[in-house]
Coordinates of C-alpha atoms in Angstrom, one line a residue:
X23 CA 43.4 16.8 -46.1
X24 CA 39.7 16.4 -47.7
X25 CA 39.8 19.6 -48.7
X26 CA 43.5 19.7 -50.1
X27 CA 42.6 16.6 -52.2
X28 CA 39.3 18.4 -54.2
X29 CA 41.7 21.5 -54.6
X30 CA 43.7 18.8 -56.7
X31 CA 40.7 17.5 -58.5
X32 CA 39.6 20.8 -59.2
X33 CA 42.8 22.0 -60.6
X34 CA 43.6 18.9 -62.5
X35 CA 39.4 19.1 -64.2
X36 CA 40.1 22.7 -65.4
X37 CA 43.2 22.1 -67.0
X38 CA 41.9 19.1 -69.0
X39 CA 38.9 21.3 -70.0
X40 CA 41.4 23.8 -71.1
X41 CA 43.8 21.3 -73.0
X42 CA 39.8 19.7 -74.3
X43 CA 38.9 23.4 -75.8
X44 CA 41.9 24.0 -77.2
X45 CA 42.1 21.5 -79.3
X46 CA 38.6 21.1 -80.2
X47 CA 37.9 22.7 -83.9
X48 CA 34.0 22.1 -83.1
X49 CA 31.6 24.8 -83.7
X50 CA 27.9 25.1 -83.3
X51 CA 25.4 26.4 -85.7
X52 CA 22.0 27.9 -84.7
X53 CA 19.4 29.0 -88.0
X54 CA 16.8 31.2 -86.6
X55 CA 15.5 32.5 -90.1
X56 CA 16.7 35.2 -91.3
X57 CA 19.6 35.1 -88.8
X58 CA 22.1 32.8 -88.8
X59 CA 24.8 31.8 -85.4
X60 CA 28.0 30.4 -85.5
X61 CA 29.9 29.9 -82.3
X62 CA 32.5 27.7 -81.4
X63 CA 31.7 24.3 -79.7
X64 CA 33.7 25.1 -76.3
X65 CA 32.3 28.3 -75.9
X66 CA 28.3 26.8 -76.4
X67 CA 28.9 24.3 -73.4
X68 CA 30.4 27.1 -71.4
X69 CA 27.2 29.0 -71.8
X70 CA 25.3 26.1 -71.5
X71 CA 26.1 25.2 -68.2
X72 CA 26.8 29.1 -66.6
X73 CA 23.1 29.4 -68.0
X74 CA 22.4 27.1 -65.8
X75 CA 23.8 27.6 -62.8
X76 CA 22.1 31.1 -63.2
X77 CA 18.6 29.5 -63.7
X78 CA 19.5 27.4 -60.7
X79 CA 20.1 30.4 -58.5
X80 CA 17.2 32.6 -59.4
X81 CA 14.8 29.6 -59.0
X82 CA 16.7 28.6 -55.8
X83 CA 16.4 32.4 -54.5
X84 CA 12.8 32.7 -55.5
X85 CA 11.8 29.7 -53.9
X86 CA 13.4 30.6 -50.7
X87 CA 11.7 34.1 -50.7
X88 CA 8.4 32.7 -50.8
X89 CA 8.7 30.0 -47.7
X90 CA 10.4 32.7 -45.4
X91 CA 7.1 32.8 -43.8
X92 CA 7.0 29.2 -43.2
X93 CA 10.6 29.1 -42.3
X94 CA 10.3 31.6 -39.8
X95 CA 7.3 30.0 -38.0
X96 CA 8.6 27.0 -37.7
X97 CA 12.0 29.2 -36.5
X98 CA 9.9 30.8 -33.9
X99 CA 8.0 27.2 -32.6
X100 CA 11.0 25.8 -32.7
X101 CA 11.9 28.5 -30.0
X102 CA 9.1 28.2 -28.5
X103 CA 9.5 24.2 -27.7
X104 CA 12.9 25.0 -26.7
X105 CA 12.1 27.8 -24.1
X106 CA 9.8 25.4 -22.7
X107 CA 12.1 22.6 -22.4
X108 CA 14.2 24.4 -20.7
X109 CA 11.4 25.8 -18.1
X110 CA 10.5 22.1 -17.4
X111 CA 14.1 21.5 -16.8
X112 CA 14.7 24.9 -14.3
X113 CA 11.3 23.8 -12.8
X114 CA 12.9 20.3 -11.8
X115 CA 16.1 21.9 -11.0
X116 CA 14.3 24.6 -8.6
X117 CA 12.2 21.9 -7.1
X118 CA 14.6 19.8 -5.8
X119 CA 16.6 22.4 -4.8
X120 CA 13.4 23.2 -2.1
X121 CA 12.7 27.1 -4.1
X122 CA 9.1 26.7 -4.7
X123 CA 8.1 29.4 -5.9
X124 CA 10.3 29.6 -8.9
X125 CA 9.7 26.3 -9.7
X126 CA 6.1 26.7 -9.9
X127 CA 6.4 29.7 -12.2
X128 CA 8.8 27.8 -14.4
X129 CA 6.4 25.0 -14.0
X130 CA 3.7 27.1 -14.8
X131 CA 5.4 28.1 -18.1
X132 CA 6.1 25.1 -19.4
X133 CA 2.1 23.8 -18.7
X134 CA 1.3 27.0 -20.8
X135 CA 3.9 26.5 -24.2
X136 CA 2.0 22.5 -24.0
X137 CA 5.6 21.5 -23.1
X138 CA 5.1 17.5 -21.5
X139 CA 1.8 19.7 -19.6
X140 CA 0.8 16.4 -17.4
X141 CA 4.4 16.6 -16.1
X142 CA 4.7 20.3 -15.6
X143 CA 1.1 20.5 -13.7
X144 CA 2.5 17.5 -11.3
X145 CA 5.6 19.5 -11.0
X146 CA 3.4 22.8 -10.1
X147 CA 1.1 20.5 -8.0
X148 CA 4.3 19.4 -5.8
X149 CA 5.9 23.0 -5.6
X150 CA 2.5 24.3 -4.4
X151 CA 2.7 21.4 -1.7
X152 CA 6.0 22.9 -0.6
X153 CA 4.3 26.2 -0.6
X154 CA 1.7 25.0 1.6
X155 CA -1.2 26.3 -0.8
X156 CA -4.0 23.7 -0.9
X157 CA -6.1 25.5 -3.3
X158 CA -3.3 25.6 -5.7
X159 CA -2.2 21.7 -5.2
X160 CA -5.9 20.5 -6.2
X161 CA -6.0 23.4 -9.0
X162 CA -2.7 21.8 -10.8
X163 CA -3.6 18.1 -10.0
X164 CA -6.6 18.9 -11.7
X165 CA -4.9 19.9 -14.8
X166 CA -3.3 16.1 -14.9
X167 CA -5.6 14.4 -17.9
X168 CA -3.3 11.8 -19.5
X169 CA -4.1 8.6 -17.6
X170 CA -0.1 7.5 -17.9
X171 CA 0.7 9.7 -15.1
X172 CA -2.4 8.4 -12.9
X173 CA -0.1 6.2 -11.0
X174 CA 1.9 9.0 -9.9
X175 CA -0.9 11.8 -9.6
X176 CA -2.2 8.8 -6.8
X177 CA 1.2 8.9 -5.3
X178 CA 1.8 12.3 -4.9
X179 CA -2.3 13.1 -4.1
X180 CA -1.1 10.9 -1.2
X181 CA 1.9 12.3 0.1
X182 CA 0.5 14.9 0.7
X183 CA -2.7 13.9 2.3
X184 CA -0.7 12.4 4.7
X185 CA 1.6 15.4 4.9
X186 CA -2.4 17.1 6.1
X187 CA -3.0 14.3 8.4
X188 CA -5.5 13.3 6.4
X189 CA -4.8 9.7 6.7
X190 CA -8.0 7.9 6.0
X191 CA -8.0 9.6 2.4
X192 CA -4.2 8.9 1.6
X193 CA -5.2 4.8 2.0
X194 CA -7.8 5.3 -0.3
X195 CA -5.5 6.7 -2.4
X196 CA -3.3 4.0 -2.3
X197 CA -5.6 1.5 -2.8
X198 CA -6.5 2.9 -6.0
X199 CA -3.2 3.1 -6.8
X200 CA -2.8 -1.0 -5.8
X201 CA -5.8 -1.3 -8.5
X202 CA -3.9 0.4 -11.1
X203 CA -0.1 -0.5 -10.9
X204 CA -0.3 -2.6 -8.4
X205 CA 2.2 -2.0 -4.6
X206 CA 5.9 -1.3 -5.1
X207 CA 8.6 -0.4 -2.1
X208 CA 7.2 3.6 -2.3
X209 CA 3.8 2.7 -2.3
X210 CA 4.3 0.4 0.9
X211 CA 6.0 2.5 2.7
X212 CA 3.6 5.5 2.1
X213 CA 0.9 3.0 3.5
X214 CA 2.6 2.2 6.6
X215 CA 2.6 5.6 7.1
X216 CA -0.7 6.2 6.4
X217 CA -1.4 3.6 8.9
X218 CA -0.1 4.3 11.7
X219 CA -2.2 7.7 11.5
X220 CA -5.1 6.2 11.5
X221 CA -4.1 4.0 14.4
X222 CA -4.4 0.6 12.2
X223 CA -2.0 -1.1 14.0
X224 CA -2.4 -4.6 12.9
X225 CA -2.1 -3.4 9.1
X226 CA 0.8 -1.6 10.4
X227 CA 2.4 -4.9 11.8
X228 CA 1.5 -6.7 8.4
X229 CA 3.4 -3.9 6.3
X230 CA 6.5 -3.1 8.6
X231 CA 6.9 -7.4 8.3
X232 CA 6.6 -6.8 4.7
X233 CA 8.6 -4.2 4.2
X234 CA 11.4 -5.5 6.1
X235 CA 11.0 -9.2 4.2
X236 CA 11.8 -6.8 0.9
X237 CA 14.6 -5.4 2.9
X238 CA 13.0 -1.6 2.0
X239 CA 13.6 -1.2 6.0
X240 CA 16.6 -0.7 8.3
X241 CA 16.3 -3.5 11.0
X242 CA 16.6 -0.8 13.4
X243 CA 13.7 1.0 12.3
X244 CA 11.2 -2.4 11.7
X245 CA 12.1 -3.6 15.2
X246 CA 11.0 -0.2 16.4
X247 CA 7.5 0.3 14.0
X248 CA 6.7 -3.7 14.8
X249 CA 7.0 -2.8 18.9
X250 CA 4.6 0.0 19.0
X251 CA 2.3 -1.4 17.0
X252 CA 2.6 -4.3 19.6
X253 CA 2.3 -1.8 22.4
X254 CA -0.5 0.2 20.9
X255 CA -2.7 -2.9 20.1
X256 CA -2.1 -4.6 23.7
X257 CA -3.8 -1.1 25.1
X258 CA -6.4 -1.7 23.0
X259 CA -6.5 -5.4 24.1
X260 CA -7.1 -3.8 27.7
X261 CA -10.1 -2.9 27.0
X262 CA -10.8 -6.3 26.5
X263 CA -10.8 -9.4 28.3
X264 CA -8.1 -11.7 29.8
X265 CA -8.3 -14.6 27.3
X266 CA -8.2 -12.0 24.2
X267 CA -4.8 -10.6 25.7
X268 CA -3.0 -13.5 26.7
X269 CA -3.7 -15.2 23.5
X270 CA -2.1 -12.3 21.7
X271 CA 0.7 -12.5 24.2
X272 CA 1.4 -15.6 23.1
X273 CA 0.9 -15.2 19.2
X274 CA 4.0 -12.8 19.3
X275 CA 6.7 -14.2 17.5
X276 CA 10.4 -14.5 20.0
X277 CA 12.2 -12.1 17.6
X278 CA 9.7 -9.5 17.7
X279 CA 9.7 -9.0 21.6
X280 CA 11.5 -6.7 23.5
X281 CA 11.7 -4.9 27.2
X282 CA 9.3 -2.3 26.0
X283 CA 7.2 -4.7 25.0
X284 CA 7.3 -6.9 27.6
X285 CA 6.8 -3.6 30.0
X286 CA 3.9 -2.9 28.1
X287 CA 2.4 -6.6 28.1
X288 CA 2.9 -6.8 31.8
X289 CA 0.8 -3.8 32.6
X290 CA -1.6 -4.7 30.4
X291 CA -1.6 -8.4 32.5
X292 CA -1.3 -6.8 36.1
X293 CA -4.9 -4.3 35.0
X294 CA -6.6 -7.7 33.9
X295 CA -5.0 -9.5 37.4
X296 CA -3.2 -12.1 35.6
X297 CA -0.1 -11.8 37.9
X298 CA 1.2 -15.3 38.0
X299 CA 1.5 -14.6 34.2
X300 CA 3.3 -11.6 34.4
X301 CA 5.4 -12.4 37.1
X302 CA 6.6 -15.3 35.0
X303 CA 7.1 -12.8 31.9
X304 CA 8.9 -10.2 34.1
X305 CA 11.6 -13.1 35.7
X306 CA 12.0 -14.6 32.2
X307 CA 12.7 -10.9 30.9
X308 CA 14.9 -10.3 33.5
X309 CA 16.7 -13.3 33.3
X310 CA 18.1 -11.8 29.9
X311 CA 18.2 -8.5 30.3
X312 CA 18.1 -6.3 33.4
X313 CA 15.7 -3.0 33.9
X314 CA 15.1 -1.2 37.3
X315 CA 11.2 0.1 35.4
X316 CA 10.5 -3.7 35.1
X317 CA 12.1 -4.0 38.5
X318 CA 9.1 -1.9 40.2
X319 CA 6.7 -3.5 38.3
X320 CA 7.2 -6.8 39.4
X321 CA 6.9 -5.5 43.0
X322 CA 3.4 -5.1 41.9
X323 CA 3.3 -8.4 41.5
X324 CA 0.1 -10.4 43.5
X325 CA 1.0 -13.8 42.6
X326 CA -0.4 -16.9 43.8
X327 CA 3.3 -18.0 45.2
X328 CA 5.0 -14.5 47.3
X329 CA 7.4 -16.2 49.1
X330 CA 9.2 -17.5 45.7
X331 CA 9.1 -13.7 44.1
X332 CA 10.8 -12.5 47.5
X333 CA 13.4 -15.6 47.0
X334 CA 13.8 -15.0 43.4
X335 CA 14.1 -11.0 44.3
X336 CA 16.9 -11.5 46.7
X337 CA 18.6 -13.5 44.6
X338 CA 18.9 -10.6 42.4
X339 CA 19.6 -8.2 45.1
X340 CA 24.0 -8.8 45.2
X341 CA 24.5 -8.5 41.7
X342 CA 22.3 -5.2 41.5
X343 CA 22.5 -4.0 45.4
X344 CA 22.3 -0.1 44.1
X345 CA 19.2 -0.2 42.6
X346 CA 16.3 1.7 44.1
X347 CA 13.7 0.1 42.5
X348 CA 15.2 -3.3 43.5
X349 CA 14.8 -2.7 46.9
X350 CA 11.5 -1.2 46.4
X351 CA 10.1 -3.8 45.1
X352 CA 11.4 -6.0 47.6
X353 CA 10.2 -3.6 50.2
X354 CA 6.4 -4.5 49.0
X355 CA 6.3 -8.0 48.2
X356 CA 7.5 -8.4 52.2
X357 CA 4.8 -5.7 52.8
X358 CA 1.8 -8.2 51.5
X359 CA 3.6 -10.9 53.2
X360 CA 3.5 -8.4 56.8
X361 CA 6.9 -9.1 57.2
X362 CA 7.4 -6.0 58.9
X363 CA 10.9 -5.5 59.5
X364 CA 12.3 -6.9 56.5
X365 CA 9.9 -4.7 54.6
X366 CA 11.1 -1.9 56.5
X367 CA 14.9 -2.8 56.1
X368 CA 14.1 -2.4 52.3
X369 CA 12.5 0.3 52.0
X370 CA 14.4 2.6 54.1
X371 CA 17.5 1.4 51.5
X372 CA 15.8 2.2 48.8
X373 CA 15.2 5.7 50.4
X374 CA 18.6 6.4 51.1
X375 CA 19.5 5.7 47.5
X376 CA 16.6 7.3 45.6
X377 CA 14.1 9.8 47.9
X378 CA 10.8 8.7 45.7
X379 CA 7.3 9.1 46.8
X380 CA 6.4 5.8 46.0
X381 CA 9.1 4.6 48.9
X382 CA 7.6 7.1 51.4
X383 CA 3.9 5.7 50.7
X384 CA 4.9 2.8 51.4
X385 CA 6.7 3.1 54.8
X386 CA 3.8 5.3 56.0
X387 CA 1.8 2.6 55.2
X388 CA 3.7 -0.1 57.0
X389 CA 4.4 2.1 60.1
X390 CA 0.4 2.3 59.9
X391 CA -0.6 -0.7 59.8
X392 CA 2.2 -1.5 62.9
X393 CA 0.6 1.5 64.5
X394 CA 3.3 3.7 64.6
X395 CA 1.5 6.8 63.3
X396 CA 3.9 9.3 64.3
X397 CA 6.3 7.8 62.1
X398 CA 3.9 7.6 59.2
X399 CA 3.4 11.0 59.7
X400 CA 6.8 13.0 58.1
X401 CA 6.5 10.2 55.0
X402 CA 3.2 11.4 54.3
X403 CA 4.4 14.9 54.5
X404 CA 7.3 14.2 52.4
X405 CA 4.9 12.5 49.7
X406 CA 2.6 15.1 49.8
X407 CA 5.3 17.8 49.3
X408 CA 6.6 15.6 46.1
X409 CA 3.2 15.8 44.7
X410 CA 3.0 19.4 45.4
X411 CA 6.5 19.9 43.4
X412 CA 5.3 17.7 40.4
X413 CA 1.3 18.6 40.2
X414 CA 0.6 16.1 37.1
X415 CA 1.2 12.4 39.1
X416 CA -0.1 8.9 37.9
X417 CA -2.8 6.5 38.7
X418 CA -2.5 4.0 41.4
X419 CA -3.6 0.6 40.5
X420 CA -6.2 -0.5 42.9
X421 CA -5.3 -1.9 46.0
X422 CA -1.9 -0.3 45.6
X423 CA 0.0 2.8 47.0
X424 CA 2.7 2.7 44.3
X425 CA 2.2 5.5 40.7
X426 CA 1.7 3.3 37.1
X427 CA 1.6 4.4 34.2
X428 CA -2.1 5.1 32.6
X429 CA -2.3 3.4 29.3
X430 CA -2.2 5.7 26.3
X431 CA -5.1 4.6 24.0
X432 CA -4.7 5.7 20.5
X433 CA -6.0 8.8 19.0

């Protein structure tokens, strides 16, 4: 329509020009000694102004012939940027689609043609991670000068020290990173990472509370990192003594204990001897949730009171009256109080159940100590036979014929 309507104009200004020159009588004039012009009036402005438009056009062509050079460098950098845009761009693309090795060629290119270069060198830096080429990660981190991108030349320099094992360097890392920007969600959770490789549990109890205060971790997941941390710094606390342990016991809030924890904190008590303690931590944990492993343990039990574990035992016994290590444990605590046959009565059930070595110590040990050696006899045999089947047993706690777990220290 825009076009239609200067079609009109045009039309409609060249006929009044016409209808203008045809009835103009003007003329022009021009003396130049000895000559002498006369030309009509329309005909002198229709010179004047095709004059120039030609003047316009040869001006207008020779200036464009002499800044074709320029033109066609700044074509040809223009290209260039554009080429290189568009290799940072594949290089992302490649990267996250896990092809390394294109993306650090296109990441490569893009350093080379100055395109955003501290970007394209953390983009080679991470492909050459993926590649697993160490020499090239610190060549292309290297190449990172502009101090903007320092926060996330720390973050990545760490991810991939920890991706090494190389935890002690990723904290420092992170730490200088704290100085800088100070500690977001990815930061955090880098750390905790970082952490627990270096075995720092109560750092790694401080950030897994933190990080689940920000809500950056599944309950789930918190609940899990916050227990072994427990568990790991309460086999440390082993090596301790009792007073350190049970007042770390008792520092640990109700909501972050559970029956791996409590298994673990009972182990640790029963090394140290503190079984009135433990026994009182095993009933209460049973009294909310059941577990056979906590079962056996608290037949380890060499409490000040042995009568009232074998009470608070039997009471147990009809709503659980298949479980082994129920009987088991029953089996022992009336073993340290020589009640013979009851001891025998429950051990012998927890045989028929379950055929564990543990069981057959112990009745050869009871039939010993009534003098019935030829009894003891086949339960050794039968023990000995396990072992032989399963070379790699555990440690017997002192005084005690029964297999525990050896504490795993860190590291």
């Amino acid at each position: 329509m825009r076009g239609l309507l200067w079609l009109l104009a045009l039309a409609a200004t060249a006929v009044g020009v016409s209808l203008a020159a045809r009835y103009n009588d003007g003329y022009l004039l021009l003396i130049v000694p000895p000559y002498r012009i006369e030309i009509a009036l329309s005909l002198a402005i229709l010179l004047f102004f095709t004059s120039f438009a030609l003047l316009y056009l040869l001006l207008r062509t020779i200036g464009l012939t002499l800044s074709l050079p320029g033109r066609f460098g700044d074509y040809r950098a223009r290209r260039r940027r554009e080429k290189a845009t568009a290799s940072l761009h594949e290089a992302i693309r490649l990267l996250f689609e896990g092809r390394f090795t294109q993306a650090l060629k296109k990441a490569g290119e893009a350093h080379a043609a100055g395109q955003s270069p501290g970007v394209a060198a953390l983009l080679a830096a991470r492909a050459a991670h993926g590649l697993c080429e160490p020499e090239k990660e610190q060549e292309w981190l290297g190449r990172v000068n502009d101090s903007r991108l320092d926060p996330a030349r720390l973050m990545l320099e760490a991810e991939m020290a920890i991706d090494h094992e190389q935890y002690v360097e990723a904290v420092s890392l992170l730490h200088a990173l704290q100085n800088i920007s100070g500690r977001h969600i990815a930061a955090l959770r880098l750390e905790l990472r970082a952490q627990q490789g270096c075995g720092n549990w109560p750092e790694v109890l401080r950030l897994a509370r933190l990080l689940e205060k920000r809500e950056a971790l599944a309950p789930e997941l918190a609940q899990e990192i916050k227990t072994q941390a427990h568990q790991e710094t309460i086999r440390r606390q082993q090596q301790a003594d009792e007073g350190q342990l049970l007042a770390y016991l008792r520092a640990i809030p109700a909501k972050e204990r559970s029956l791996r924890l409590t298994h673990t904190a009972c182990e640790a008590l029963l090394e140290h001897g503190v079984d009135d303690d433990a026994q009182r931590m095993i009933e209460k944990q049973l009294d909310v949730q059941w577990d056979s492993d906590l079962v056996q343990l608290y037949g380890q039990v060499r409490g000040s009171d042995l009568t009232s574990c074998i009470a608070r035992a039997e009471k147990w016994l009809p709503q659980h009256p298949d479980d082994a290590q129920l009987l088991l444990a029953l089996g022992r605590l009336c073993l340290q109080q020589r009640l013979w046959g009851k001891a025998q009565i429950y051990l012998e059930a927890s045989l028929s159940l379950v055929d564990q070595r543990a069981v057959r110590l112990e009745l050869a040990r009871l039939f010993e100590q009534t003098e019935r050696w030829d009894e003891a006899m086949p339960h050794y045999r039968a023990a000995a036979e396990q072992v032989a089947l399963r070379p790699s047993t555990p440690l017997l706690r002192p005084g005690l014929s029964s297999p525990r777990a050896v504490p795993r220290l860190p590291g």
